CSV table of C-alpha atoms and ligand atoms in Angstrom, one decimal:
chain,number,residue,atom,x,y,z
A,952,UNK,CA,-16.7,31.0,86.5
A,953,UNK,CA,-13.5,31.1,84.6
A,954,UNK,CA,-11.9,34.3,86.0
A,955,UNK,CA,-12.0,36.6,89.0
A,956,UNK,CA,-10.7,40.1,88.6
A,957,UNK,CA,-11.1,41.4,92.1
A,958,UNK,CA,-9.2,39.7,94.9
A,959,UNK,CA,-7.8,40.8,98.3
A,960,UNK,CA,-5.8,38.9,100.9
A,961,UNK,CA,-4.3,39.4,104.3
A,962,UNK,CA,-2.1,42.2,102.8
A,963,UNK,CA,-5.0,44.6,103.0
A,964,UNK,CA,-5.2,44.4,106.8
A,965,UNK,CA,-8.9,43.7,106.7
A,966,UNK,CA,-8.8,40.4,104.9
A,967,UNK,CA,-7.3,37.0,105.6
A,968,UNK,CA,-5.3,34.4,103.7
A,969,UNK,CA,-2.0,34.3,102.0
A,970,UNK,CA,-1.8,35.1,98.2
A,971,UNK,CA,-0.8,31.5,97.5
A,972,UNK,CA,-4.0,30.2,99.2
A,973,UNK,CA,-6.1,32.2,96.9
A,974,UNK,CA,-4.1,30.9,93.9
A,975,UNK,CA,-4.6,27.3,95.0
A,976,UNK,CA,-8.3,27.8,95.5
A,977,UNK,CA,-8.6,29.4,92.1
A,978,UNK,CA,-6.9,26.3,90.6
A,979,UNK,CA,-9.2,24.0,92.5
A,980,UNK,CA,-12.2,25.9,91.1
A,981,UNK,CA,-10.9,25.6,87.6
A,982,UNK,CA,-10.3,29.4,87.1
A,983,UNK,CA,-8.0,30.3,84.2
A,984,UNK,CA,-7.3,33.9,85.3
A,985,UNK,CA,-7.0,35.5,88.7
A,986,UNK,CA,-6.3,39.2,89.2
A,987,UNK,CA,-4.8,40.1,92.6
A,988,UNK,CA,-6.2,43.6,93.3
A,989,UNK,CA,-5.3,44.8,96.7
A,990,UNK,CA,-6.4,48.2,97.8
A,991,UNK,CA,-3.6,50.4,96.4
A,992,UNK,CA,-1.1,51.8,98.9
A,993,UNK,CA,-1.6,55.6,99.3
A,994,UNK,CA,1.1,58.2,99.6
A,995,UNK,CA,1.4,59.3,103.2
A,996,UNK,CA,-0.6,56.2,104.4
A,997,UNK,CA,-3.8,58.0,105.4
A,998,UNK,CA,-5.7,54.7,105.8
A,999,UNK,CA,-4.4,52.1,108.2
A,1000,UNK,CA,-6.9,49.5,106.9
A,1001,UNK,CA,-4.9,48.8,103.8
A,1002,UNK,CA,-1.3,47.9,102.6
A,1003,UNK,CA,1.0,50.6,103.9
A,1004,UNK,CA,3.5,52.1,101.5
A,1005,UNK,CA,6.6,50.5,103.0
A,1006,UNK,CA,4.9,47.0,102.7
A,1007,UNK,CA,4.7,47.3,99.0
A,1008,UNK,CA,8.2,46.0,98.1
A,1009,UNK,CA,7.7,42.7,100.0
A,1010,UNK,CA,4.2,42.3,98.6
A,1011,UNK,CA,5.4,43.0,95.1
A,1012,UNK,CA,8.2,40.6,95.4
A,1013,UNK,CA,5.9,37.8,96.6
A,1014,UNK,CA,3.4,38.4,93.9
A,1015,UNK,CA,6.1,38.4,91.2
A,1016,UNK,CA,7.4,35.1,92.6
A,1017,UNK,CA,3.9,33.6,92.5
A,1018,UNK,CA,3.2,34.8,88.9
A,1019,UNK,CA,6.4,33.0,87.8
A,1020,UNK,CA,5.7,29.9,89.9
A,1021,UNK,CA,2.2,29.3,88.5
A,1022,UNK,CA,2.9,30.4,84.9
A,1023,UNK,CA,1.2,27.9,82.5
A,1024,UNK,CA,-1.2,26.8,85.3
A,1025,UNK,CA,-3.0,30.0,86.1
A,1026,UNK,CA,-2.7,33.5,84.6
A,1027,UNK,CA,-2.2,35.8,87.5
A,1028,UNK,CA,-2.7,39.4,86.8
A,1029,UNK,CA,-1.2,42.1,88.9
A,1030,UNK,CA,-3.7,44.8,89.7
A,1031,UNK,CA,-4.8,47.4,92.3
A,1032,UNK,CA,-8.2,48.7,93.4
A,1033,UNK,CA,-8.0,52.4,93.6
A,1034,UNK,CA,-10.1,55.4,94.7
A,1035,UNK,CA,-10.2,58.5,92.5
A,1036,UNK,CA,-7.9,60.7,94.6
A,1037,UNK,CA,-6.5,63.4,92.2
A,1038,UNK,CA,-3.3,63.8,94.1
A,1039,UNK,CA,-2.6,60.0,93.9
A,1040,UNK,CA,-3.0,59.5,90.1
A,1041,UNK,CA,0.7,59.8,89.4
A,1042,UNK,CA,1.6,57.1,91.9
A,1043,UNK,CA,-1.1,54.8,90.4
A,1044,UNK,CA,0.5,55.4,87.0
A,1045,UNK,CA,3.9,54.5,88.4
A,1046,UNK,CA,2.5,51.1,89.7
A,1047,UNK,CA,1.2,50.4,86.2
A,1048,UNK,CA,4.3,51.5,84.3
A,1049,UNK,CA,7.1,50.5,86.6
A,1050,UNK,CA,5.8,47.5,88.4
A,1051,UNK,CA,3.4,45.9,85.9
A,1052,UNK,CA,0.1,46.5,87.7
A,1053,UNK,CA,-1.9,46.3,84.5
A,1054,UNK,CA,-5.4,46.1,85.9
A,1055,UNK,CA,-6.5,49.2,87.8
A,1056,UNK,CA,-10.0,49.1,89.2
A,1057,UNK,CA,-12.0,52.1,90.3
A,1058,UNK,CA,-13.6,51.4,93.7
A,1059,UNK,CA,-14.7,54.7,95.2
A,1060,UNK,CA,-14.8,53.8,99.0
A,1061,UNK,CA,-14.4,57.5,100.1
A,1062,UNK,CA,-15.0,60.9,98.6
A,1063,UNK,CA,-12.2,62.2,96.5
A,1064,UNK,CA,-11.4,64.7,99.3
A,1065,UNK,CA,-11.1,61.8,101.8
A,1066,UNK,CA,-14.0,63.2,103.9
A,1067,UNK,CA,-17.0,60.9,103.3
A,1068,UNK,CA,-17.1,57.2,103.9
A,1069,UNK,CA,-19.2,56.0,100.9
A,1070,UNK,CA,-20.5,53.0,102.9
A,1071,UNK,CA,-22.2,55.4,105.3
A,1072,UNK,CA,-23.9,58.0,103.1
A,1073,UNK,CA,-27.3,59.2,104.2
A,1074,UNK,CA,-27.9,62.5,102.3
A,1075,UNK,CA,-29.0,62.9,98.7
A,1076,UNK,CA,-26.2,65.6,98.2
A,1077,UNK,CA,-23.7,63.0,99.2
A,1078,UNK,CA,-24.9,60.7,96.4
A,1079,UNK,CA,-24.5,63.4,93.9
A,1080,UNK,CA,-21.0,63.9,95.1
A,1081,UNK,CA,-20.3,60.2,94.9
A,1082,UNK,CA,-21.5,60.2,91.2
A,1083,UNK,CA,-19.3,63.2,90.4
A,1084,UNK,CA,-16.3,61.5,92.0
A,1085,UNK,CA,-16.8,58.3,90.1
A,1086,UNK,CA,-17.3,60.1,86.8
A,1087,UNK,CA,-14.2,62.2,87.3
A,1088,UNK,CA,-12.3,58.9,88.0
A,1089,UNK,CA,-13.7,57.2,85.0
A,1090,UNK,CA,-12.8,60.2,82.8
A,1091,UNK,CA,-9.1,59.8,83.7
A,1092,UNK,CA,-9.0,56.8,81.4
A,1093,UNK,CA,-6.8,55.0,84.0
A,1094,UNK,CA,-9.4,52.4,85.2
A,1095,UNK,CA,-10.4,49.1,83.6
A,1096,UNK,CA,-13.7,48.6,85.3
A,1097,UNK,CA,-15.9,50.2,87.9
A,1098,UNK,CA,-16.2,48.1,91.1
A,1099,UNK,CA,-19.5,48.0,93.0
A,1100,UNK,CA,-21.0,51.1,91.4
A,1101,UNK,CA,-23.9,50.9,93.9
A,1102,UNK,CA,-21.7,50.6,97.0
A,1103,UNK,CA,-23.4,53.5,98.7
A,1104,UNK,CA,-26.6,51.4,99.1
A,1105,UNK,CA,-24.8,49.8,102.1
A,1106,UNK,CA,-25.6,53.0,104.1
A,1107,UNK,CA,-28.2,54.8,102.0
A,1108,UNK,CA,-30.5,51.8,102.1
A,1109,UNK,CA,-33.6,53.3,100.3
A,1110,UNK,CA,-33.9,53.1,96.5
A,1111,UNK,CA,-35.3,56.6,95.7
A,1112,UNK,CA,-35.1,59.2,92.9
A,1113,UNK,CA,-31.7,60.4,94.2
A,1114,UNK,CA,-30.2,56.9,93.8
A,1115,UNK,CA,-31.8,56.7,90.4
A,1116,UNK,CA,-30.3,60.0,89.3
A,1117,UNK,CA,-26.8,59.2,90.7
A,1118,UNK,CA,-26.8,55.8,89.0
A,1119,UNK,CA,-28.1,57.3,85.7
A,1120,UNK,CA,-25.1,59.7,85.6
A,1121,UNK,CA,-22.7,56.8,86.3
A,1122,UNK,CA,-24.2,54.3,83.9
A,1123,UNK,CA,-24.5,56.8,81.1
A,1124,UNK,CA,-20.8,57.6,81.4
A,1125,UNK,CA,-19.8,53.9,81.6
A,1126,UNK,CA,-21.8,53.4,78.4
A,1127,UNK,CA,-20.1,56.3,76.7
A,1128,UNK,CA,-16.6,55.2,77.7
A,1129,UNK,CA,-17.4,51.5,77.4
A,1130,UNK,CA,-16.1,50.8,80.9
A,1131,UNK,CA,-17.5,47.5,82.4
A,1132,UNK,CA,-19.5,47.7,85.7
A,1133,UNK,CA,-19.2,45.1,88.4
A,1134,UNK,CA,-21.9,43.2,90.3
A,1135,UNK,CA,-20.0,42.7,93.5
A,1136,UNK,CA,-20.5,39.3,95.1
A,1137,UNK,CA,-18.9,40.4,98.4
A,1138,UNK,CA,-21.7,42.8,99.0
A,1139,UNK,CA,-24.2,40.1,98.1
A,1140,UNK,CA,-22.5,37.6,100.4
A,1141,UNK,CA,-22.3,39.9,103.4
A,1142,UNK,CA,-25.8,41.3,102.8
A,1143,UNK,CA,-24.7,44.9,102.4
A,1144,UNK,CA,-27.6,45.9,100.2
A,1145,UNK,CA,-25.5,45.9,97.0
A,1146,UNK,CA,-25.8,44.8,94.3
A,1147,UNK,CA,-29.2,46.5,94.7
A,1148,UNK,CA,-31.7,44.8,92.3
A,1149,UNK,CA,-33.7,47.9,91.2
A,1150,UNK,CA,-30.4,49.7,90.3
A,1151,UNK,CA,-29.6,46.8,88.0
A,1152,UNK,CA,-33.1,46.8,86.6
A,1153,UNK,CA,-32.4,50.4,85.6
A,1154,UNK,CA,-29.1,49.4,84.1
A,1155,UNK,CA,-31.0,47.7,81.3
A,1156,UNK,CA,-31.6,51.1,79.8
A,1157,UNK,CA,-27.9,51.3,78.9
A,1158,UNK,CA,-25.5,49.4,76.7
A,1159,UNK,CA,-23.2,48.2,79.5
A,1160,UNK,CA,-20.8,45.3,79.9
A,1161,UNK,CA,-21.4,43.7,83.3
A,1162,UNK,CA,-18.8,41.7,85.2
A,1163,UNK,CA,-19.3,39.6,88.3
A,1164,UNK,CA,-16.4,39.4,90.7
A,1165,UNK,CA,-16.1,37.9,94.2
A,1166,UNK,CA,-14.1,40.8,95.7
A,1167,UNK,CA,-12.8,38.1,98.0
A,1168,UNK,CA,-11.4,39.1,101.4
A,1169,UNK,CA,-11.2,35.5,102.6
A,1170,UNK,CA,-10.1,32.4,100.7
A,1171,UNK,CA,-13.7,31.0,101.0
A,1172,UNK,CA,-15.1,34.2,99.5
A,1173,UNK,CA,-13.4,33.4,96.2
A,1174,UNK,CA,-15.8,30.7,94.9
A,1175,UNK,CA,-18.7,31.3,97.3
A,1176,UNK,CA,-22.3,30.9,96.0
A,1177,UNK,CA,-22.9,34.7,95.9
A,1178,UNK,CA,-20.8,34.8,92.8
A,1179,UNK,CA,-23.4,32.6,91.0
A,1180,UNK,CA,-26.2,34.5,92.6
A,1181,UNK,CA,-24.9,37.8,91.1
A,1182,UNK,CA,-24.5,36.1,87.7
A,1183,UNK,CA,-28.1,34.8,88.0
A,1184,UNK,CA,-29.3,38.3,88.8
A,1185,UNK,CA,-27.6,39.8,85.8
A,1186,UNK,CA,-28.8,37.0,83.5
A,1187,UNK,CA,-32.4,37.2,84.7
A,1188,UNK,CA,-32.4,40.9,83.8
A,1189,UNK,CA,-30.9,40.2,80.4
A,1190,UNK,CA,-27.8,42.3,81.1
A,1191,UNK,CA,-24.8,41.8,78.9
A,1192,UNK,CA,-22.5,39.8,81.1
A,1193,UNK,CA,-18.9,39.3,80.3
A,1194,UNK,CA,-16.7,36.7,82.0
A,1195,UNK,CA,-13.3,37.7,80.8
A,1196,UNK,CA,-11.6,41.0,80.5
A,1197,UNK,CA,-9.0,42.1,77.9
A,1198,UNK,CA,-6.0,43.2,80.0
A,1199,UNK,CA,-4.1,46.2,78.6
A,1200,UNK,CA,-0.5,45.5,77.5
B,391,ZN,ZN1,-11.4,45.6,101.1
B,392,ZN,ZN1,-12.3,45.3,96.7
């Protein structure tokens, strides 16, 4: 493992550890690149389980300080993990353009109208909705990779034709747009039923670039064995696995 492009910290209110602890762990593990990708603050703060808007200046200041402090030792990339919420896209753009958050990840944890929790979907129609949201998000061109595409397996549990069809829609678009897809080691570590092996068997039918990330929410998550387990899953299936990302200027 030479890079991790999906990292949280205590700033998200459901993780632990200071930013600098993650940086030190990354250095211990020999990483060359570490993207800090907190859940993006949302206008109006509809979600208490993430950084609130008024916490952003302090977070940003600390992150900028650490980027400078570790320059030459570790390439720290400023990023955010974002849902596709149409009304928030301008604010995401502002984080990229004004504050240098150059890596924006699409991680669709809720439906784009904020109604459904995508960890708790049970109905086929909800999967279709999830696929439509993800595809609309990818089509904005704002996002650099798709986090945990099969996240809904946390709640949906059963691999059936509806899962197959939702994933076919998503994978076909990732292929068309050449957007990498993530095998998420956090889901693996906490046994959330994703990455879901049959989903990734189906992924072989597409030309996809696959990326393994820890999605760390604790310092110990960063280099935990599930990262290697996900890499082994991808390799055993013959998927095209990339280990570094070209970051946009
Ligand atoms: Zn999180
Ligand atoms: Zn995440």
